[in-house]
Short mmCIF file of C-alpha atoms and ligand atoms in Angstrom, two decimals:
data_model
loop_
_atom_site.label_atom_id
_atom_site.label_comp_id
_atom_site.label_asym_id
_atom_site.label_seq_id
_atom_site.Cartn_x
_atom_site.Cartn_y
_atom_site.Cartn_z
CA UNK H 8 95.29 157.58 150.67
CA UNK H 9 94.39 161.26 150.61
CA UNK H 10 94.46 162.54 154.08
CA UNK H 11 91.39 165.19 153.82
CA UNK H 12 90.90 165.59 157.67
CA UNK H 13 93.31 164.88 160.57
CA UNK H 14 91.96 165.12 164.55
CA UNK H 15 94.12 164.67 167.23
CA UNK H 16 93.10 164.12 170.66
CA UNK H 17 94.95 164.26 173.51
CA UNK H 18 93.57 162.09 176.18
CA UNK H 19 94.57 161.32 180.29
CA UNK H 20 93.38 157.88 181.22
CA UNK H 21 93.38 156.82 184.83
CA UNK H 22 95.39 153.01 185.22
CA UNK H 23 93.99 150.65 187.07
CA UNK H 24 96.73 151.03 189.37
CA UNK H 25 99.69 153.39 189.65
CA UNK H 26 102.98 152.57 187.37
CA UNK H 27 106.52 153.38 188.64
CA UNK H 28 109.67 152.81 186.88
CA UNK H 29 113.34 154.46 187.91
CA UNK H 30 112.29 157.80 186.56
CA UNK H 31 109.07 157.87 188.47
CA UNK H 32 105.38 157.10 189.29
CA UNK H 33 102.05 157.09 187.43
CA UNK H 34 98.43 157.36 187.98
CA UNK H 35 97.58 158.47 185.10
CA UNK H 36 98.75 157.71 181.83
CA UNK H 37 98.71 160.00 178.59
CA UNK H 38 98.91 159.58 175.27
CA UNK H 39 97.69 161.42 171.46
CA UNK H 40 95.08 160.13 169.54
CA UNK H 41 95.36 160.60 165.67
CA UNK H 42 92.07 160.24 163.79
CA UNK H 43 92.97 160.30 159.84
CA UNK H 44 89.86 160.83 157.37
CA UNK H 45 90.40 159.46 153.81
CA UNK H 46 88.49 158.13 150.69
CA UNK H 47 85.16 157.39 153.38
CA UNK H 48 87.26 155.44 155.85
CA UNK H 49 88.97 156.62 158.98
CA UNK H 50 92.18 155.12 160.46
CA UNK H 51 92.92 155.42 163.96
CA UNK H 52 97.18 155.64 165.56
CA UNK H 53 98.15 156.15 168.82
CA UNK H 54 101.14 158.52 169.93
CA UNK H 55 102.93 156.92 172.46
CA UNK H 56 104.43 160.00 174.67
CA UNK H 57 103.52 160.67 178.09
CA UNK H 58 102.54 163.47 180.16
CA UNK H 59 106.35 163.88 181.58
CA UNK H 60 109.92 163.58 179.19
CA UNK H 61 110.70 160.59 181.47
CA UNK H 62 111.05 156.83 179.63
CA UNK H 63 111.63 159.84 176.39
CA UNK H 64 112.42 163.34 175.85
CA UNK H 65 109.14 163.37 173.75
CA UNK H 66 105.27 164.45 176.02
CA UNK H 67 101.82 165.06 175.10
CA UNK H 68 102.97 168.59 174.59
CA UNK H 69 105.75 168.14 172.11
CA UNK H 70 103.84 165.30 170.38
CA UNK H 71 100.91 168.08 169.64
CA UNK H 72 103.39 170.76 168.34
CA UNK H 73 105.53 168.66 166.31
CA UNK H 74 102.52 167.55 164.23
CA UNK H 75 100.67 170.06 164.65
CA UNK H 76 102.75 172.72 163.66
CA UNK H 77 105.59 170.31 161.43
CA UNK H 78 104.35 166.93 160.47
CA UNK H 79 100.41 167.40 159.82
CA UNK H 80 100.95 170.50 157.51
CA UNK H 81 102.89 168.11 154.95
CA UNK H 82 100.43 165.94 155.09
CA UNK H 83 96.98 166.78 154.75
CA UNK H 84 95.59 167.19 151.73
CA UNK H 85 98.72 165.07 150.26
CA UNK H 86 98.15 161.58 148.86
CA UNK H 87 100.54 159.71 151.18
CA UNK H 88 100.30 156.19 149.02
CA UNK H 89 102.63 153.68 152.10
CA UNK H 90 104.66 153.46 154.92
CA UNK H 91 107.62 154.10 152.79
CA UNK H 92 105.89 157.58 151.02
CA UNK H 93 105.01 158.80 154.74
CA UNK H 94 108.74 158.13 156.02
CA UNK H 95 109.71 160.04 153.24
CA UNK H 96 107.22 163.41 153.56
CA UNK H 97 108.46 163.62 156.95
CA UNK H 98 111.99 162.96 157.13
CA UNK H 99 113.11 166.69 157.05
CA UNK H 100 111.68 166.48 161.15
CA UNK H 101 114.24 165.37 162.82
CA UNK H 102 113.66 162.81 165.86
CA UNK H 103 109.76 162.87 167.78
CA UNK H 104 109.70 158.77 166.90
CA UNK H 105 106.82 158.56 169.02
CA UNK H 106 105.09 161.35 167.80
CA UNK H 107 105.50 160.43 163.80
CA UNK H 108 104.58 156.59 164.25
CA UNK H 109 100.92 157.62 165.78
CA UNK H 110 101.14 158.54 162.38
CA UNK H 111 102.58 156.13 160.62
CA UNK H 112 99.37 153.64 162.32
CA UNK H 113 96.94 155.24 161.38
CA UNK H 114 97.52 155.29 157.54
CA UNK H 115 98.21 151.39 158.18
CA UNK H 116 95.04 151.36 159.97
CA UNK H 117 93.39 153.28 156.42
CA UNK H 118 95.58 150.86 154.20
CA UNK H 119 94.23 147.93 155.70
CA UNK H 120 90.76 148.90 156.13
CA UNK H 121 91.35 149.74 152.15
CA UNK H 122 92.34 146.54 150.86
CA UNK H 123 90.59 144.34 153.49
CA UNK H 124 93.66 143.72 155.05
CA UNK H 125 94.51 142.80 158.74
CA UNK H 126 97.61 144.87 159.83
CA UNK H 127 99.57 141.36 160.62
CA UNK H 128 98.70 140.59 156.78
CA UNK H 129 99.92 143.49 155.57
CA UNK H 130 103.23 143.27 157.87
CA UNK H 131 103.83 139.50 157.25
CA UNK H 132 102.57 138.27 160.88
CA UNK H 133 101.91 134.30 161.05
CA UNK H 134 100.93 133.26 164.14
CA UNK H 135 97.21 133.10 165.68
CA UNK H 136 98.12 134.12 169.43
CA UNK H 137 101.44 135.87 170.83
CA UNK H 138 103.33 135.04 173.80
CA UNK H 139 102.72 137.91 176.50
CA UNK H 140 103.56 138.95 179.84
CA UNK H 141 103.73 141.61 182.14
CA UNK H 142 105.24 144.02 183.19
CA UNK H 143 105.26 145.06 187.24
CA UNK H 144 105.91 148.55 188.04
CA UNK H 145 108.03 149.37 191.60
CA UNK H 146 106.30 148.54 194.75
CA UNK H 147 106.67 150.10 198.45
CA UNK H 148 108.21 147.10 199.49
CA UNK H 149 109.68 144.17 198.65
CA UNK H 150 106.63 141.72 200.26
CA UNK H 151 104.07 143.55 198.23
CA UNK H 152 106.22 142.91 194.59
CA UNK H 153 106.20 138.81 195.53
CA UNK H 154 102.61 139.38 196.34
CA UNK H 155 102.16 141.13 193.12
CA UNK H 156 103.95 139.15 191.09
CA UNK H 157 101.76 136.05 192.54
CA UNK H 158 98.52 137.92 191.72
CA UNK H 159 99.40 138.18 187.96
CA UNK H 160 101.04 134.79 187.55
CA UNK H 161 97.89 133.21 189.50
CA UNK H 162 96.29 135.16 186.79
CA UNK H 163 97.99 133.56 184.29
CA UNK H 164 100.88 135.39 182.93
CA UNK H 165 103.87 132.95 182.66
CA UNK H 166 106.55 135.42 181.91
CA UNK H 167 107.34 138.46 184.41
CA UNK H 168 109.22 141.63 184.56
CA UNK H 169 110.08 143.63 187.42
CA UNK H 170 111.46 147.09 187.31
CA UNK H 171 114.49 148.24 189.41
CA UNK H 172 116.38 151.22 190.58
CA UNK H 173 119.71 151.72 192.13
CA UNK H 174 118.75 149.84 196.14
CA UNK H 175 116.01 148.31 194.50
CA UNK H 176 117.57 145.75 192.00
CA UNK H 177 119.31 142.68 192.93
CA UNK H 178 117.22 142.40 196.52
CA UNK H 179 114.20 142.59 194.78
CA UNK H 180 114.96 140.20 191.68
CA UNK H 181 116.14 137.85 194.52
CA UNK H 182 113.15 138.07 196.16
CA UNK H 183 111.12 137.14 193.45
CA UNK H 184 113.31 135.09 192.09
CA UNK H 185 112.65 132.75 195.57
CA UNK H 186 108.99 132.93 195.43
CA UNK H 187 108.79 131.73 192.26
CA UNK H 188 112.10 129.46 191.23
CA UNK H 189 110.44 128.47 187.85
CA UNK H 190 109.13 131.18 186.62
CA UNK H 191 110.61 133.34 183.29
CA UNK H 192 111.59 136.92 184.85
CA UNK H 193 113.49 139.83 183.71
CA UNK H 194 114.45 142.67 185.11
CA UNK H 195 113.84 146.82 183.17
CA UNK H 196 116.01 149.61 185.04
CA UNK H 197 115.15 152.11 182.81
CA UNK H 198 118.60 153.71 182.04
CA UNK H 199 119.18 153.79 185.76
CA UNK H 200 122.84 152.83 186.29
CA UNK H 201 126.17 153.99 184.54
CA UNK H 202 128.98 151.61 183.59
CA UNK H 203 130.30 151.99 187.28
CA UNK H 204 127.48 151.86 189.34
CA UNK H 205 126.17 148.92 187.06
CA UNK H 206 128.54 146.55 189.02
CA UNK H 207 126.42 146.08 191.99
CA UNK H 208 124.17 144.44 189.13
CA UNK H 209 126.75 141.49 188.70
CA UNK H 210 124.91 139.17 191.21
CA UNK H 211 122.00 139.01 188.83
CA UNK H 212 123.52 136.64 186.79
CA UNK H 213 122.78 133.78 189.13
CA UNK H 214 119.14 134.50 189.32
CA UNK H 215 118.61 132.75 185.70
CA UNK H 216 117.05 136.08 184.40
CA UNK H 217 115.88 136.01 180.40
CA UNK H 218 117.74 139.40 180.00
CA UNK H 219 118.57 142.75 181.57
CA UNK H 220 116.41 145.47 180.19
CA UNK H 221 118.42 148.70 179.28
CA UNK H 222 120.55 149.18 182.07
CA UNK H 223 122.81 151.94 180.88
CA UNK H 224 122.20 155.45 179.42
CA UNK H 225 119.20 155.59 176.81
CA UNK H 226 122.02 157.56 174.33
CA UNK H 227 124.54 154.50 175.06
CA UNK H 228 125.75 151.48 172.93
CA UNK H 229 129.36 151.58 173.56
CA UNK H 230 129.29 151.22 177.23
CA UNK H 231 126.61 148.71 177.24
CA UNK H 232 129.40 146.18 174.59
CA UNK H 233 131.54 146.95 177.69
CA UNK H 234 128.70 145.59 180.34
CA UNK H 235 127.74 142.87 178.42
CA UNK H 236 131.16 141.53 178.65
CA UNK H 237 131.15 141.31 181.95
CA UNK H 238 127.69 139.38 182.24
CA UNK H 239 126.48 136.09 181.41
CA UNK H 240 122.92 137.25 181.17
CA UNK H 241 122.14 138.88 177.88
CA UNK H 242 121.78 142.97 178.15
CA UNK H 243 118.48 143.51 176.31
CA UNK H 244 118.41 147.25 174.59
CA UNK H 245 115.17 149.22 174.88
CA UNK H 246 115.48 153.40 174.71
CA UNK H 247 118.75 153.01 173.14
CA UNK H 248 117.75 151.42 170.05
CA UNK H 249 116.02 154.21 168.09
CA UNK H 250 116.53 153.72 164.16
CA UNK H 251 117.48 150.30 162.24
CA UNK H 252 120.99 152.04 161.71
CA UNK H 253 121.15 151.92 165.79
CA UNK H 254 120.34 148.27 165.86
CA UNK H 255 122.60 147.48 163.69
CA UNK H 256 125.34 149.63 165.39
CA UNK H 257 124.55 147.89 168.47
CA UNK H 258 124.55 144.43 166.39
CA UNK H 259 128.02 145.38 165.17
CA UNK H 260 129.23 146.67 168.74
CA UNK H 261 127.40 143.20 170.33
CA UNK H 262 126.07 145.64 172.82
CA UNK H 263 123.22 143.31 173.66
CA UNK H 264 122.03 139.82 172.55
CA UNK H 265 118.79 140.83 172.63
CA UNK H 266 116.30 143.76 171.40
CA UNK H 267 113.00 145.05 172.69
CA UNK H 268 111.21 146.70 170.06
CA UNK H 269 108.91 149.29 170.31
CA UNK H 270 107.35 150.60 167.04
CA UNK H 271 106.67 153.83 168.32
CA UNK H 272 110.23 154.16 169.80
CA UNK H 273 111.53 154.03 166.13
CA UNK H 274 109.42 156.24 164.37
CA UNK H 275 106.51 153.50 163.14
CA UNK H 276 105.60 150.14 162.60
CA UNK H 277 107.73 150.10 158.86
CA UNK H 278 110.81 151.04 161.27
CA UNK H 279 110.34 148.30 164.20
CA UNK H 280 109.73 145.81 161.19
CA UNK H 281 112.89 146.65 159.62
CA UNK H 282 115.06 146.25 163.00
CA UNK H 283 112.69 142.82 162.62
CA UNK H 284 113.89 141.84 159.22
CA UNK H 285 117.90 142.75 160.53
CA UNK H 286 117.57 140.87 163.89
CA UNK H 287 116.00 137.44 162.40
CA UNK H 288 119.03 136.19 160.08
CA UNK H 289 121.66 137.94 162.92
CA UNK H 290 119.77 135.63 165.04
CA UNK H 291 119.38 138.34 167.56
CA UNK H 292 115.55 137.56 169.12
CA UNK H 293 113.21 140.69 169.30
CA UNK H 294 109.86 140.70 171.64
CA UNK H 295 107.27 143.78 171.62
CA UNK H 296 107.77 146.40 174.55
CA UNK H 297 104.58 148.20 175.72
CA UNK H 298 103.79 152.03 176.60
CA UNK H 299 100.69 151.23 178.47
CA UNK H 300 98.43 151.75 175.20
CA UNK H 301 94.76 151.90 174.63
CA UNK H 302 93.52 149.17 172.83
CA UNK H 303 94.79 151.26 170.18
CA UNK H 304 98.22 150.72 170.32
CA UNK H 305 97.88 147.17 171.66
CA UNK H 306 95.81 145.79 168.84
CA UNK H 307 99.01 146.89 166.53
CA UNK H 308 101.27 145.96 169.48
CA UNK H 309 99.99 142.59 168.87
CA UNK H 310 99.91 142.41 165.38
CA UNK H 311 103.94 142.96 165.21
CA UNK H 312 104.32 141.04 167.64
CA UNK H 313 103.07 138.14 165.41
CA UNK H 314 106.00 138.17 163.19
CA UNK H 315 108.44 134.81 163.25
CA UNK H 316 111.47 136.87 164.77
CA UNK H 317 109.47 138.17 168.14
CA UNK H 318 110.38 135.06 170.16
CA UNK H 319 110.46 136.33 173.46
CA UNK H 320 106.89 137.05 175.74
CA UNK H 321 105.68 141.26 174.72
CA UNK H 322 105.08 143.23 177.40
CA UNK H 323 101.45 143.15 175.69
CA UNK H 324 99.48 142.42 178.69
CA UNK H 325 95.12 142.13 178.91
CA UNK H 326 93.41 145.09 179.14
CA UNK H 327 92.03 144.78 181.87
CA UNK H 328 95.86 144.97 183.61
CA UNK H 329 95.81 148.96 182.29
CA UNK H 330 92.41 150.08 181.88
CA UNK H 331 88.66 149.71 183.44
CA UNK H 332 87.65 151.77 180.68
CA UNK H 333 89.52 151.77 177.17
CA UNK H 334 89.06 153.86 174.05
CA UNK H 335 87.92 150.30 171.80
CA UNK H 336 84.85 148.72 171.76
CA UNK H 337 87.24 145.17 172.06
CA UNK H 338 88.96 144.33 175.25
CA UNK H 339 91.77 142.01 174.78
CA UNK H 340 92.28 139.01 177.49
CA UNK H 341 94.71 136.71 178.40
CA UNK H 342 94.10 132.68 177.02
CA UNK H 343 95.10 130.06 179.52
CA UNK H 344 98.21 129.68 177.80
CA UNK H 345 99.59 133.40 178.44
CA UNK H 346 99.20 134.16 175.11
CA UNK H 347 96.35 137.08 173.49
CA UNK H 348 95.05 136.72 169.93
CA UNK H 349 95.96 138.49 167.34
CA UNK H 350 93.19 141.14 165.78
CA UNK H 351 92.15 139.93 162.22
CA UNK H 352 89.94 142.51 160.81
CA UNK H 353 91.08 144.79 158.16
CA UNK H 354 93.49 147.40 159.72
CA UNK H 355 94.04 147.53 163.19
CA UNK H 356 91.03 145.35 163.72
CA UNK H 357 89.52 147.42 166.37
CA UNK H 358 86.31 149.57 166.53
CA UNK H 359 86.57 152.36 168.52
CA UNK H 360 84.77 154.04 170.79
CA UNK H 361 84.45 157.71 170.07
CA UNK H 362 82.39 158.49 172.86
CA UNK H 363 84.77 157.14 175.61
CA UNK H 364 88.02 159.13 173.27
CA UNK H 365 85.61 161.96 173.75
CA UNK H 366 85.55 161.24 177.69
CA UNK H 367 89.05 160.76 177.82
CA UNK H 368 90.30 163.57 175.79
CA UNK H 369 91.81 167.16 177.42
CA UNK H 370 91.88 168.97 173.80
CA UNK H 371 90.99 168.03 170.48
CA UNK H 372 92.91 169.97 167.52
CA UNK H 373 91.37 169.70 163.65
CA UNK H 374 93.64 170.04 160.69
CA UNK H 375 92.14 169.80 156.97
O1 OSB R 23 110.55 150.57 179.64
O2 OSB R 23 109.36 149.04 178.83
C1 OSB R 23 109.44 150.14 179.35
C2 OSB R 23 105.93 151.50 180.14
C3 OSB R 23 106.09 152.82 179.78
C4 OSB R 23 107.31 153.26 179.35
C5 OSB R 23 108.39 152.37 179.26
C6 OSB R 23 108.24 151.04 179.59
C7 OSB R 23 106.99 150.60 180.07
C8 OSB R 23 106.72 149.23 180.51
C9 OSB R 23 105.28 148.78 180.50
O3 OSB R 23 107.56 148.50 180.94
C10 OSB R 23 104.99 147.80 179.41
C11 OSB R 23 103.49 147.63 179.21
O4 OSB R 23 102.91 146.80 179.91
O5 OSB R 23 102.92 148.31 178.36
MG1 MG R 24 111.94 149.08 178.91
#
């Protein structure tokens, strides 16, 4: 696919209601845009960095200059043919996963939209619906997480997670835990702990929990083997698994029974498919994080997600959860059965809606 025009588009949505994880609390959530021209069709990726270097050392700033001023000029005007070719052009950039995989979706988005092929097609995805759930930021107080956590699992969701923090963990997994004895809950800290303080964490492993979402440094795999040792419930990796080689160092260390993938988290969909493809014969089970996308993101959140080895609920939750407003004409909702269909049009299977990117957007840079 030639790439004869490139737009990116920073854009500031406003959530539905504020986020907060262990390194902080949003309103607002950010993200790049990247709108590829080629051949008559456009394809449409979605940079997953937010405003602050937070869940990633990668923002909406970086994410502009590293493609603006690295990644973009190797591209445009190139014929970039696959996934494999664009891993390739760029490898010479070293890290800014979030910022290349925008990328990396949007030429899936053009290959798809090419060959009249849904993204889950073109990545190998079976089923007709995922298994979601959701994921529930930090709350002022313990009452108003159970409360919370009722709303969305009156709402449907059947799997929950709950973010903690060091004097907000085992009290509040408790808590929910009570409310809701049945229910499938995990618990995200968000690289909050070290291997030390992560002992006050050892009483979680009578609260049945599916996993324990990155607990430890997001550079760490050696001291999370150590944790995991110590605790029957399996350590699921999120920020530290970056690359297929750092699954498979953390398969090889048994760091964690479990891995979270985000595509944007290791450089593109081809990446997060590969960690896939390692994790399904290790019999390690994968599930599909979430960076609060647009419908953008989601639609190829889902379509990953619909690959045999994601066994575990995504945090891929309805739109309506982030967004009154989102950036595709399509709005994804829950089914009875907390699951969300998978898109099937050609590409990313979403239409979107420039107007509302053009609402949303702070900046707009061209590149051709
Ligand atoms: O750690 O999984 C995370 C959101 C932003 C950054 C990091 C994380 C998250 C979430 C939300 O947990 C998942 C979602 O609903 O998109
Ligand atoms: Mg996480």
């Amino acid at each position: 696919m030639k790439f004869e025009k490139i737009t990116l588009y920073p854009l500031k949505m406003p959530l539905v209601s504020h986020f907060e994880t262990s390194f902080g609390r949003i309103y607002d959530r950010e993200c790049v845009l990247v709108k590829i021209e080629s051949e008559g069709l456009v394809g449409w990726g979605e940079c997953a960095a937010d405003r602050d270097p937070g869940y990633s050392y990668e923002t909406t700033g970086t994410t502009l200059h590293i493609l603006q001023d690295f990644a973009l000029p190797l591209l445009v005007g190139q014929d970039v043919t696959d996934a494999a070719d664009f891993q390739r052009r760029i490898s010479q950039i070293r890290g800014h996963h979030l910022a290349k995989a925008g990328v990396e979706m949007a030429l899936w988005d053009l290959l798809g939209k090419r060959d009249g092929k849904s993204l889950q097609q073109m990545l190998g995805g079976t089923k007709k619906a995922v298994d979601v759930g959701v994921s529930v930021g930090l709350q002022d107080a313990t009452e108003i997480l159970v409360k919370t956590v009722g709303k969305f699992i009156e709402t449907g969701y059947r799997r929950i997670k709950i973010k903690i923090k060091p004097g907000r963990d085992v009290s509040e997994a408790e808590a929910v835990r009570r409310a809701f004895p049945e229910i499938k809950l995990q618990v995200d800290a968000n690289s909050a702990y070290s291997l030390e303080t992560a002992d006050i964490l050892k009483p979680l492993d009578d609260l049945n929990l599916l996993l324990i979402e990155q607990p430890l440094f997001e550079d760490d795999i050696w001291d999370h083997h150590k944790l995991q040792k110590q605790l029957r419930t399996p350590i699921c990796l999120d920020e530290s698994i970056i690359s297929p080689r750092h699954a498979r160092y953390a398969l090889e260390m048994e760091s964690c029974r479990i891995i979270n993938i985000k595509p944007g988290r290791v450089g593109g969909l081809s990446q997060g498919k590969e960690i896939h493809d390692m994790c399904l014969p290790a019999g390690i089970p994968v599930w599909c994080g979430g960076m609060l996308e647009t419908g953008i993101g989601r639609a190829s959140n889902l379509a990953i997600a619909s690959l045999p080895g994601f066994s575990l609920p995504g945090d891929i939750s309805a739109s309506d959860r982030y967004y009154r407003k989102d950036v595709t004409h399509e709005r994804f909702s829950l089914n009875t059965d907390s699951t969300i269909n998978v898109p099937t049009g050609p590409g990313l299977g979403v239409n979107v809606d420039e107007d509302a990117v053009e609402q949303f957007a702070f900046g707009k840079v061209e590149l051709q």
